[in-house]
Amino acid sequence: MTTADLSLVDCPPTADFSDAVARLFDGEQVHRDAYTSATVYRLEQRRLLARSWIYLGHVSQTPSAGDFIAVTVAEVPLLMVRQADGGVVVLINRCAHKGAMMTCAASGQAGRALRCPYHAWAYRLDGSLLALPIREGYEGTGLARSQAARGLTVVASAVHRGFVFVRLSSTGASFEEQVPEGMRRCIDAMADRSPTGTLEVAGPALRSVIECNWKIYLENVNDTVHASVTHESSAESASRTWEALQRSGEAPARKPMAMEQLLPFSQGSDFMERMGGQVFSGGHSILGINASLHSDYSSIPGYEAAMVAAWGETKTADILRWSPQNAVIYPSIAFKSMPQTLRVIRPLGVNRTLVEVWAFRALGAPDALLERTLTYNRIVFSPMSLVAHDDVQVFESIQRALASPGNEWVNLQRGARGMDPAGDSIVGGTDERMIRNQYRAWAAALALPESVAEADAAPHGSVHEGLGEGLDR
Ligand code: FES
Ligand SMILES: [Fe+2]
């Protein structure tokens, strides 16, 4: 630790870091410390992640009362528990007695109550204290006035079309205020691809831990220019194989699903520009508002008929016409309405990121629709796939190389002619504005000091220790 680090050790969470944050993002470039500083990472946990609506899970993961899933968000262990009335409640996975985690299982069925494995304190499904052993031992004590008597801590949650989001901070913007209607409509567009309007999780997620900062992954979701370069070998081999099959006359009449999904990766920058994008304040974005690599997938037998029977011709045409490349609800998810796939970006440390890839079944649709999603996840998003391993190799190389001397900046100036206007805008598909827009939201959150109430209520570690590195330049 340097002397400069020591000078900031006692800096309170309510401190104003706006000057330091302005030096990390100048509107067009990001300083490497934003990706490599443990201090910046800790600040992100409190000021960005705790205040944001972060994706937790889908209601279909807990179909019956008492079902739960355990998920860690911003280092806080959480339980999403299905209630008897059909709703879900999100609780901090920490016993009110002495802090044991109520469960270490990733999912399970609690029955009518959650019971701590340490001394058997029991809680109703909504987290309120139900029973505790040796109750007479607490007679005449201050237990009733203690924090313990309040039971498990409830975290703010919001459900949109079955997708459950949480906000760790006890105060702050509502889900509707923070996630604009244009982004909520992207979730609707995914759910409406089901003739019943309902999605359910199909199997467990593909999970991979990548040795890079989480922001490198999320930037890439809006980086159209890399596709034909980084994924050239996959797209070219697919193309050569398909052409050879066609020349030999052995090509099947119907293009195989995997081929249909891989070939568009060779699209050049003209196509990528025409895809277009839309940015929203708060870091959110939709890439591919005009077209996407998914636009020309062939129809699935029986699917359109099932949709028309459910929604009518006009609405079906509207639903099926639109298939953006990626929608980002900042800062935790990237998803597609078709194929029905969702990536969750969960930071584990300044240089470690967990990526979960979930497939959804559109209830009432032919099985081939789910097969399309599973095929896409396997060949594009799985770490062992033909596509994602190229990305992972680059992401991890960025994390290693950023620490090198010389150039301290990551450049995001493509399309930046003057200061980006605030608010929602339509942009070209190759404009790095979609990425700058993420950093605009990132910088605004980090620069905003925590209120005393936020700092007191923050459910996780303080940023007191080790302040320094990127913030005292
Ligand atoms: S820590 Fe949970 S009952 Fe004691
Ligand atoms: Fe990629």
Short mmCIF file of C-alpha atoms and ligand atoms in Angstrom, two decimals, residues 95-100 102 116-121 123 133, ligand 1:
data_model
loop_
_atom_site.label_atom_id
_atom_site.label_comp_id
_atom_site.label_asym_id
_atom_site.label_seq_id
_atom_site.Cartn_x
_atom_site.Cartn_y
_atom_site.Cartn_z
CA CYS A 95 -29.96 -16.42 9.48
CA ALA A 96 -31.06 -13.63 11.82
CA HIS A 97 -29.59 -15.55 14.80
CA LYS A 98 -25.86 -15.86 14.17
CA GLY A 99 -25.57 -15.40 10.45
CA ALA A 100 -25.42 -18.94 9.09
CA MET A 102 -30.05 -20.80 5.55
CA CYS A 116 -31.56 -22.84 9.78
CA PRO A 117 -29.10 -25.72 9.86
CA TYR A 118 -27.21 -24.25 12.84
CA HIS A 119 -29.70 -23.87 15.78
CA ALA A 120 -33.03 -24.50 14.02
CA TRP A 121 -34.47 -21.00 14.04
CA TYR A 123 -38.85 -18.61 9.28
CA PRO A 133 -35.69 -23.38 20.20
S1 FES B 1 -27.35 -19.25 13.16
FE1 FES B 1 -29.27 -19.82 12.45
S2 FES B 1 -30.24 -20.71 14.11
FE2 FES B 1 -28.35 -20.07 14.89
#
